Amino acid sequence: MALMVVKFDLKKRVKLAQFLWLMYWFSVMAGVLVFSMGLFFKIELRKRSEMMDNNESHFVPNLLIAVGLLACGINALGGKICYDSLDPIKFSRWKPMLKPFLVSCVAFNCLLVLTALLCFLMRIPLQFTLAEGLKNALRFYKDTDTPGRCYMKRTLDQMQIEFRCCGNNNFRDWFEIQWVSNRYLDFSAKEVKDRIGSNVDGKYLMDAVPFSCCNPGSPRPCIQYQVTNNTAHYSYDHHTEDLNIWKRGCRDALISYYGGMMNTIGALVLLVAILEVIVMIGLQYVNTSQCNLANPEDPESESEGWILEKTVKETFTDIMDKMKAMSKGNAVEEGGVDGVATVS
Amino acid sequence: MVLMKMKFPFEKRVKLAQGLWLLSWMATLAGAFTFTLGCFLKTELRRRAEVMDNTEIHAVPNTLMIVGLASLGINYFAGRMCQDALDAGRFPRWKTFMQPYWGVSLLFTLLMLMAVIMSYAMKGNLESSLKIGLKNGIRFYKDTDTPGRCFQKQNIDRLQMEFRCCGNTDFKDWFEVQWISNRYLDFSSKEVKDRVKSNVDGRYLFDGVPFSCCNPSSPRPCIQDRLTNNSAHYSYEHQTEELNIYIRGCREALVNYYMGLMNTIGAGVLSVFLLQSSVLVSLRYLQTTMEALAGQENTEIETEGYLLEKGVKETIMEYVTPVLVFLQLNQVGSEDTEA
């Protein structure tokens, strides 16, 4: 009992082939879209690569690029097959290839679904990467004279301004590192000597944040220095002050930015996968309807098309049997070889 | 004396009509493009409307939008006319339409050229508008509790950060205004009282700038206050320090941005103008060659086409004389009544 049988006369076959050809062109464009999204994602990751530690993985955007290119190729080929399906002579050239092509389409769809899943899951490794990367970035903020790190200050400042965030987890991260370079500290001043003497590593720590943490939406001019000292500023209470500096940490800000991007890309890839399944089913109908003409000599006769020749269960058991037969065949051969070996 | 006469055999007429049809479609797209350019420029000007004093500069994008829409109509009719031109029987029905059509299309094509000239000529207007707008913006920076001005601080801060500029002409503009609200000044402290007393208007002035003037590319943490006091900061000399805050004034930054935008748009619209002019010239030739065919039995003969039936001067006189006569009649009439 075949799965989802549909009767086809010539007009219906022609309509199906034309419709499917159009759908294949949409799928090619969808493949281009997936490719460009992968490229965009890769560029965005590269832009912030200084905020990530060195072993960040570009696996997902590379996979998206590869899948996009593959989709373009497969769909272009499918479109060509559809175009030729109405001409019996041309179609007979494609006939032997069609079954392996459909099997590869099934595999490709599984790959698409896997890619979408990876997009949703990539958030987790990204979190660890960013935590490590931002910690280092904050440490190297002051090293504007060290080659290889001289642009870290500018990058971090611009990022804090753009993403409206401060520090790694929150603004207190700035209190734990020395972010003012020794070049600009007057070591003869009492205040500097006190601060350096007050901790083990001899670092100049203070309860202050860089200017890029300032919130333009604050009604009062930005308070960057002595942030936790209420008496240092008139009419100021740091416990209730919300608008002075950005409260959110940059790790959260970047995760939500990249997370949103990845969710959108993952959803789009799922939609493309659904489109691919539809065109694959359409191609199977075209294939079966062309192969099962009621009267093989007359191309205008009626035919039947189906998705699977037997039901799902039977097809599955067939495949399992074939695999068992193949493995048994191997075993018998090996047994024979062993037997020969022992005899001699 | 006919202006720019050309002979048109049948094949040339057909080619002219076909070429014009294609040109008119391209010109339609160019008209839509002009409209979108106008919309884009208007949006960009509106985004910074809070630092502009008047909206006179909006004449440029408004003109572009009007011209874009008009050229859609002009080119649509041009296309329809040349579709009918290949059939000598159908062309004469456009005869009464032609006079007003030429008037309207010449007007809008000239308006397109005017828009291009305006986009270059209105630089001074833009600059003075920005000067006043920025001056007010800086003055009202501290008024975050006054309705109608509470977002000035945020706007000016975002503007300075985005355009990498500080103050109106330069950063010293901040020294002349009180940009810290009285709500956050401790009037019992000696320092505040001294500063407030030191000037006539009782304002708290000091040599400091807001944080949005800070340049992220500076190698040292930003120095915002006591900018002109070298001894207040270690290893600091304000005359040679260039990277600490943005040196450029916001007026200059905004004028450069908008003039760059308008120059690019002006160049694009100029090419659209040339395309439109070529459409109109070709249409004129087509019209005159088809009119010469009127009443002829054989529609495949050679005809002549021209731009103007008489010379330029004579044509102008033809249009201007009725107007002059009207004016003179009025004058004579008023003299009579006076007498």
mmCIF file of C-alpha atoms in Angstrom, chain B residues 25-301:
data_model
loop_
_atom_site.group_PDB
_atom_site.id
_atom_site.type_symbol
_atom_site.label_atom_id
_atom_site.label_comp_id
_atom_site.label_asym_id
_atom_site.label_seq_id
_atom_site.Cartn_x
_atom_site.Cartn_y
_atom_site.Cartn_z
ATOM 1 C CA TRP B 25 11.187 53.512 -18.473
ATOM 2 C CA MET B 26 14.705 54.204 -17.274
ATOM 3 C CA ALA B 27 13.726 57.783 -16.502
ATOM 4 C CA THR B 28 10.700 56.532 -14.534
ATOM 5 C CA LEU B 29 13.003 54.426 -12.389
ATOM 6 C CA ALA B 30 15.337 57.400 -12.041
ATOM 7 C CA GLY B 31 12.365 59.508 -10.897
ATOM 8 C CA ALA B 32 11.496 56.931 -8.235
ATOM 9 C CA PHE B 33 15.158 56.946 -7.228
ATOM 10 C CA THR B 34 15.087 60.745 -6.886
ATOM 11 C CA PHE B 35 12.009 60.469 -4.668
ATOM 12 C CA THR B 36 13.717 57.980 -2.365
ATOM 13 C CA LEU B 37 16.828 60.172 -2.208
ATOM 14 C CA GLY B 38 14.609 63.065 -1.145
ATOM 15 C CA CYS B 39 12.938 60.923 1.531
ATOM 16 C CA PHE B 40 16.282 59.729 2.828
ATOM 17 C CA LEU B 41 17.692 63.264 3.069
ATOM 18 C CA LYS B 42 14.566 64.482 4.846
ATOM 19 C CA THR B 43 14.806 61.659 7.370
ATOM 20 C CA GLU B 44 18.442 62.450 8.071
ATOM 21 C CA LEU B 45 17.672 66.137 8.563
ATOM 22 C CA ARG B 46 14.779 65.349 10.876
ATOM 23 C CA ARG B 47 16.931 63.110 13.055
ATOM 24 C CA ARG B 48 18.983 66.136 14.105
ATOM 25 C CA ALA B 49 16.087 68.590 14.092
ATOM 26 C CA GLU B 50 16.686 69.470 17.757
ATOM 27 C CA VAL B 51 20.009 71.165 16.967
ATOM 28 C CA MET B 52 18.681 73.091 13.983
ATOM 29 C CA ASP B 53 17.047 76.424 14.491
ATOM 30 C CA ASN B 54 14.874 76.539 11.375
ATOM 31 C CA THR B 55 13.671 74.141 8.720
ATOM 32 C CA GLU B 56 14.619 76.159 5.643
ATOM 33 C CA ILE B 57 17.102 73.513 4.580
ATOM 34 C CA HIS B 58 14.172 71.119 4.218
ATOM 35 C CA ALA B 59 13.387 72.876 0.923
ATOM 36 C CA VAL B 60 16.013 70.679 -0.754
ATOM 37 C CA PRO B 61 14.527 67.265 0.123
ATOM 38 C CA ASN B 62 10.983 68.588 -0.378
ATOM 39 C CA THR B 63 11.842 69.744 -3.896
ATOM 40 C CA LEU B 64 13.493 66.412 -4.646
ATOM 41 C CA MET B 65 10.418 64.499 -3.537
ATOM 42 C CA ILE B 66 8.056 66.672 -5.619
ATOM 43 C CA VAL B 67 10.291 66.432 -8.663
ATOM 44 C CA GLY B 68 10.612 62.665 -8.248
ATOM 45 C CA LEU B 69 6.865 62.161 -8.153
ATOM 46 C CA ALA B 70 6.311 64.540 -11.083
ATOM 47 C CA SER B 71 8.891 62.810 -13.233
ATOM 48 C CA LEU B 72 7.094 59.498 -12.663
ATOM 49 C CA GLY B 73 4.023 61.043 -14.293
ATOM 50 C CA ILE B 74 5.961 62.831 -17.053
ATOM 51 C CA ASN B 75 7.850 59.710 -18.083
ATOM 52 C CA TYR B 76 4.760 57.522 -17.903
ATOM 53 C CA PHE B 77 3.028 59.755 -20.439
ATOM 54 C CA ALA B 78 6.164 59.910 -22.570
ATOM 55 C CA GLY B 79 6.143 56.128 -22.709
ATOM 56 C CA ARG B 80 2.472 55.997 -23.643
ATOM 57 C CA MET B 81 3.006 58.585 -26.370
ATOM 58 C CA CYS B 82 5.796 56.719 -28.026
ATOM 59 C CA GLN B 83 3.791 53.505 -27.863
ATOM 60 C CA ASP B 84 1.104 55.297 -29.897
ATOM 61 C CA ALA B 85 3.650 56.971 -32.151
ATOM 62 C CA LEU B 86 4.203 53.871 -34.251
ATOM 63 C CA ASP B 87 0.559 53.945 -35.263
ATOM 64 C CA ALA B 88 -0.091 57.128 -37.278
ATOM 65 C CA GLY B 89 -3.818 56.875 -36.695
ATOM 66 C CA ARG B 90 -3.580 56.916 -32.916
ATOM 67 C CA PHE B 91 -1.011 59.647 -32.481
ATOM 68 C CA PRO B 92 -3.159 62.727 -33.287
ATOM 69 C CA ARG B 93 -5.291 62.239 -30.166
ATOM 70 C CA TRP B 94 -2.338 63.459 -28.088
ATOM 71 C CA LYS B 95 -2.342 66.812 -29.926
ATOM 72 C CA THR B 96 -4.328 68.861 -27.426
ATOM 73 C CA PHE B 97 -2.432 67.288 -24.579
ATOM 74 C CA MET B 98 1.001 68.386 -25.802
ATOM 75 C CA GLN B 99 0.988 72.125 -24.913
ATOM 76 C CA PRO B 100 0.232 71.776 -21.203
ATOM 77 C CA TYR B 101 2.443 68.682 -21.077
ATOM 78 C CA TRP B 102 5.462 70.632 -22.344
ATOM 79 C CA GLY B 103 4.802 73.414 -19.868
ATOM 80 C CA VAL B 104 4.577 71.073 -16.916
ATOM 81 C CA SER B 105 7.535 68.902 -17.861
ATOM 82 C CA LEU B 106 9.834 71.854 -18.591
ATOM 83 C CA LEU B 107 8.859 73.376 -15.254
ATOM 84 C CA PHE B 108 9.639 70.235 -13.289
ATOM 85 C CA THR B 109 12.870 69.566 -15.152
ATOM 86 C CA LEU B 110 14.043 73.080 -14.332
ATOM 87 C CA LEU B 111 12.965 72.490 -10.737
ATOM 88 C CA MET B 112 15.224 69.425 -10.678
ATOM 89 C CA LEU B 113 18.164 71.579 -11.727
ATOM 90 C CA MET B 114 17.181 74.141 -9.096
ATOM 91 C CA ALA B 115 17.239 71.418 -6.422
ATOM 92 C CA VAL B 116 20.809 70.521 -7.376
ATOM 93 C CA ILE B 117 21.893 74.168 -7.238
ATOM 94 C CA MET B 118 20.109 74.634 -3.912
ATOM 95 C CA SER B 119 21.846 71.661 -2.375
ATOM 96 C CA TYR B 120 25.176 73.373 -2.953
ATOM 97 C CA ALA B 121 24.014 76.929 -2.278
ATOM 98 C CA MET B 122 22.249 76.370 1.028
ATOM 99 C CA LYS B 123 25.405 75.536 2.952
ATOM 100 C CA GLY B 124 25.486 78.979 4.582
ATOM 101 C CA ASN B 125 21.859 78.690 5.584
ATOM 102 C CA LEU B 126 22.483 75.293 7.172
ATOM 103 C CA GLU B 127 25.520 76.552 9.019
ATOM 104 C CA SER B 128 23.735 79.510 10.587
ATOM 105 C CA SER B 129 20.787 77.319 11.537
ATOM 106 C CA LEU B 130 23.118 74.857 13.244
ATOM 107 C CA LYS B 131 25.007 77.659 14.981
ATOM 108 C CA ILE B 132 21.881 78.901 16.723
ATOM 109 C CA GLY B 133 20.515 75.428 17.365
ATOM 110 C CA LEU B 134 23.713 74.153 18.942
ATOM 111 C CA LYS B 135 24.087 77.304 21.031
ATOM 112 C CA ASN B 136 20.639 76.697 22.490
ATOM 113 C CA GLY B 137 21.338 73.009 22.929
ATOM 114 C CA ILE B 138 24.430 73.727 24.981
ATOM 115 C CA ARG B 139 22.606 76.389 27.009
ATOM 116 C CA PHE B 140 19.753 74.065 27.867
ATOM 117 C CA TYR B 141 22.025 71.066 28.518
ATOM 118 C CA LYS B 142 21.519 71.336 32.283
ATOM 119 C CA ASP B 143 17.726 71.754 32.154
ATOM 120 C CA THR B 144 16.881 68.084 32.507
ATOM 121 C CA ASP B 145 13.955 68.947 34.744
ATOM 122 C CA THR B 146 12.338 71.548 32.480
ATOM 123 C CA PRO B 147 9.506 70.161 30.319
ATOM 124 C CA GLY B 148 10.347 70.495 26.646
ATOM 125 C CA ARG B 149 14.083 70.521 27.337
ATOM 126 C CA CYS B 150 14.604 67.405 29.434
ATOM 127 C CA PHE B 151 16.110 65.450 26.546
ATOM 128 C CA GLN B 152 18.566 68.145 25.445
ATOM 129 C CA LYS B 153 21.327 66.628 27.554
ATOM 130 C CA GLN B 154 20.841 63.189 26.090
ATOM 131 C CA ASN B 155 20.627 64.526 22.540
ATOM 132 C CA ILE B 156 23.759 66.630 22.843
ATOM 133 C CA ASP B 157 25.681 63.784 24.510
ATOM 134 C CA ARG B 158 24.686 61.303 21.810
ATOM 135 C CA LEU B 159 25.443 63.847 19.088
ATOM 136 C CA GLN B 160 28.919 64.519 20.451
ATOM 137 C CA MET B 161 29.699 60.817 20.765
ATOM 138 C CA GLU B 162 28.378 59.923 17.315
ATOM 139 C CA PHE B 163 29.950 62.769 15.359
ATOM 140 C CA ARG B 164 33.130 62.896 17.482
ATOM 141 C CA CYS B 165 32.873 66.571 18.237
ATOM 142 C CA CYS B 166 32.713 68.846 21.264
ATOM 143 C CA GLY B 167 30.821 72.105 21.685
ATOM 144 C CA ASN B 168 29.574 74.485 19.005
ATOM 145 C CA THR B 169 32.684 76.049 17.443
ATOM 146 C CA ASP B 170 35.039 74.049 19.668
ATOM 147 C CA PHE B 171 35.284 72.679 23.200
ATOM 148 C CA LYS B 172 35.788 76.113 24.780
ATOM 149 C CA ASP B 173 32.057 76.787 24.319
ATOM 150 C CA TRP B 174 31.469 74.604 27.355
ATOM 151 C CA PHE B 175 33.568 76.954 29.507
ATOM 152 C CA GLU B 176 31.153 79.816 28.869
ATOM 153 C CA VAL B 177 27.957 78.068 29.906
ATOM 154 C CA GLN B 178 26.829 76.602 33.184
ATOM 155 C CA TRP B 179 26.199 72.989 32.171
ATOM 156 C CA ILE B 180 25.750 71.577 35.670
ATOM 157 C CA SER B 181 22.294 72.101 37.094
ATOM 158 C CA ASN B 182 21.944 74.002 40.390
ATOM 159 C CA ARG B 183 20.230 70.900 41.824
ATOM 160 C CA TYR B 184 23.626 69.166 41.948
ATOM 161 C CA LEU B 185 25.693 72.068 43.286
ATOM 162 C CA ASP B 186 26.420 72.327 46.994
ATOM 163 C CA PHE B 187 25.860 76.042 47.614
ATOM 164 C CA SER B 188 27.250 75.783 51.132
ATOM 165 C CA SER B 189 30.730 74.882 49.843
ATOM 166 C CA LYS B 190 33.343 77.616 49.436
ATOM 167 C CA GLU B 191 34.407 76.585 45.947
ATOM 168 C CA VAL B 192 30.901 76.832 44.524
ATOM 169 C CA LYS B 193 30.282 80.203 46.203
ATOM 170 C CA ASP B 194 33.552 81.590 44.824
ATOM 171 C CA ARG B 195 32.784 80.519 41.280
ATOM 172 C CA VAL B 196 29.236 81.799 41.349
ATOM 173 C CA LYS B 197 30.387 85.181 42.681
ATOM 174 C CA SER B 198 33.224 85.490 40.143
ATOM 175 C CA ASN B 199 30.933 86.438 37.243
ATOM 176 C CA VAL B 200 28.127 88.950 36.695
ATOM 177 C CA ASP B 201 25.294 86.533 36.008
ATOM 178 C CA GLY B 202 25.993 84.328 39.029
ATOM 179 C CA ARG B 203 26.676 81.228 36.953
ATOM 180 C CA TYR B 204 28.815 78.260 37.951
ATOM 181 C CA LEU B 205 31.463 78.342 35.212
ATOM 182 C CA PHE B 206 34.557 76.196 35.124
ATOM 183 C CA ASP B 207 37.039 74.806 32.599
ATOM 184 C CA GLY B 208 35.469 71.385 32.274
ATOM 185 C CA VAL B 209 33.566 69.523 29.548
ATOM 186 C CA PRO B 210 30.954 66.727 29.688
ATOM 187 C CA PHE B 211 32.051 63.116 29.352
ATOM 188 C CA SER B 212 30.674 62.878 25.811
ATOM 189 C CA CYS B 213 33.578 65.027 24.608
ATOM 190 C CA CYS B 214 36.042 62.306 25.595
ATOM 191 C CA ASN B 215 37.974 60.632 22.793
ATOM 192 C CA PRO B 216 38.212 56.818 23.199
ATOM 193 C CA SER B 217 41.424 56.789 21.151
ATOM 194 C CA SER B 218 43.299 58.675 23.844
ATOM 195 C CA PRO B 219 46.048 56.569 25.468
ATOM 196 C CA ARG B 220 45.285 57.962 28.901
ATOM 197 C CA PRO B 221 42.017 58.020 30.851
ATOM 198 C CA CYS B 222 39.923 61.030 29.917
ATOM 199 C CA ILE B 223 40.654 64.372 31.534
ATOM 200 C CA GLN B 224 37.347 66.265 31.640
ATOM 201 C CA ASP B 225 37.825 68.949 34.297
ATOM 202 C CA ARG B 226 40.538 71.579 34.869
ATOM 203 C CA LEU B 227 41.438 71.194 31.192
ATOM 204 C CA THR B 228 43.516 74.356 30.993
ATOM 205 C CA ASN B 229 45.376 73.696 34.265
ATOM 206 C CA ASN B 230 48.553 71.785 33.457
ATOM 207 C CA SER B 231 49.584 71.329 37.083
ATOM 208 C CA ALA B 232 46.299 69.670 38.055
ATOM 209 C CA HIS B 233 47.213 66.492 36.170
ATOM 210 C CA TYR B 234 50.437 64.508 36.086
ATOM 211 C CA SER B 235 52.424 64.759 32.862
ATOM 212 C CA TYR B 236 49.766 66.853 31.103
ATOM 213 C CA GLU B 237 50.089 69.833 28.813
ATOM 214 C CA HIS B 238 46.858 71.094 27.347
ATOM 215 C CA GLN B 239 48.450 73.017 24.458
ATOM 216 C CA THR B 240 49.949 69.872 22.926
ATOM 217 C CA GLU B 241 47.365 67.332 24.061
ATOM 218 C CA GLU B 242 45.277 66.455 21.010
ATOM 219 C CA LEU B 243 43.758 63.083 21.686
ATOM 220 C CA ASN B 244 42.204 63.678 25.085
ATOM 221 C CA ILE B 245 38.924 65.237 23.973
ATOM 222 C CA TYR B 246 37.482 65.908 20.561
ATOM 223 C CA ILE B 247 38.912 69.167 19.280
ATOM 224 C CA ARG B 248 36.465 69.608 16.409
ATOM 225 C CA GLY B 249 33.275 71.609 16.950
ATOM 226 C CA CYS B 250 29.918 69.961 16.330
ATOM 227 C CA ARG B 251 28.811 72.630 13.895
ATOM 228 C CA GLU B 252 31.715 71.845 11.586
ATOM 229 C CA ALA B 253 31.148 68.115 11.971
ATOM 230 C CA LEU B 254 27.432 68.342 11.123
ATOM 231 C CA VAL B 255 27.957 70.730 8.204
ATOM 232 C CA ASN B 256 30.567 68.394 6.722
ATOM 233 C CA TYR B 257 28.278 65.413 7.154
ATOM 234 C CA TYR B 258 25.256 67.046 5.545
ATOM 235 C CA MET B 259 27.208 68.715 2.743
ATOM 236 C CA GLY B 260 28.810 65.367 1.904
ATOM 237 C CA LEU B 261 25.377 63.814 1.782
ATOM 238 C CA MET B 262 23.931 66.600 -0.349
ATOM 239 C CA ASN B 263 26.884 66.624 -2.734
ATOM 240 C CA THR B 264 26.481 62.930 -3.426
ATOM 241 C CA ILE B 265 22.739 63.345 -3.863
ATOM 242 C CA GLY B 266 23.299 66.401 -6.069
ATOM 243 C CA ALA B 267 25.574 64.432 -8.379
ATOM 244 C CA GLY B 268 22.989 61.653 -8.650
ATOM 245 C CA VAL B 269 20.146 64.084 -9.344
ATOM 246 C CA LEU B 270 22.237 65.853 -11.986
ATOM 247 C CA SER B 271 22.555 62.609 -13.933
ATOM 248 C CA VAL B 272 18.807 62.064 -13.556
ATOM 249 C CA PHE B 273 18.310 65.590 -14.921
ATOM 250 C CA LEU B 274 20.423 64.781 -17.980
ATOM 251 C CA LEU B 275 18.429 61.592 -18.561
ATOM 252 C CA GLN B 276 15.149 63.471 -18.216
ATOM 253 C CA SER B 277 16.311 66.178 -20.634
ATOM 254 C CA SER B 278 17.251 63.589 -23.233
ATOM 255 C CA VAL B 279 13.791 62.018 -22.872
ATOM 256 C CA LEU B 280 12.123 65.387 -23.457
ATOM 257 C CA VAL B 281 14.329 66.235 -26.467
ATOM 258 C CA SER B 282 13.633 62.846 -28.088
ATOM 259 C CA LEU B 283 9.922 63.213 -27.394
ATOM 260 C CA ARG B 284 9.908 66.642 -29.046
ATOM 261 C CA TYR B 285 11.548 65.221 -32.159
ATOM 262 C CA LEU B 286 9.055 62.363 -32.209
ATOM 263 C CA GLN B 287 6.136 64.735 -31.830
ATOM 264 C CA THR B 288 7.227 67.010 -34.665
ATOM 265 C CA THR B 289 7.967 64.150 -37.065
ATOM 266 C CA MET B 290 4.610 62.539 -36.361
ATOM 267 C CA GLU B 291 2.785 65.855 -36.759
ATOM 268 C CA ALA B 292 4.322 66.298 -40.192
ATOM 269 C CA LEU B 293 2.688 62.991 -41.127
ATOM 270 C CA ALA B 294 -0.821 64.253 -40.326
ATOM 271 C CA GLY B 295 -3.171 63.995 -43.232
ATOM 272 C CA GLN B 296 -0.674 62.091 -45.378
ATOM 273 C CA GLU B 297 -1.752 58.949 -47.190
ATOM 274 C CA ASN B 298 1.548 57.146 -47.031
ATOM 275 C CA THR B 299 2.775 56.868 -43.449
ATOM 276 C CA GLU B 300 6.181 55.623 -44.463
ATOM 277 C CA ILE B 301 7.533 58.773 -46.065
#
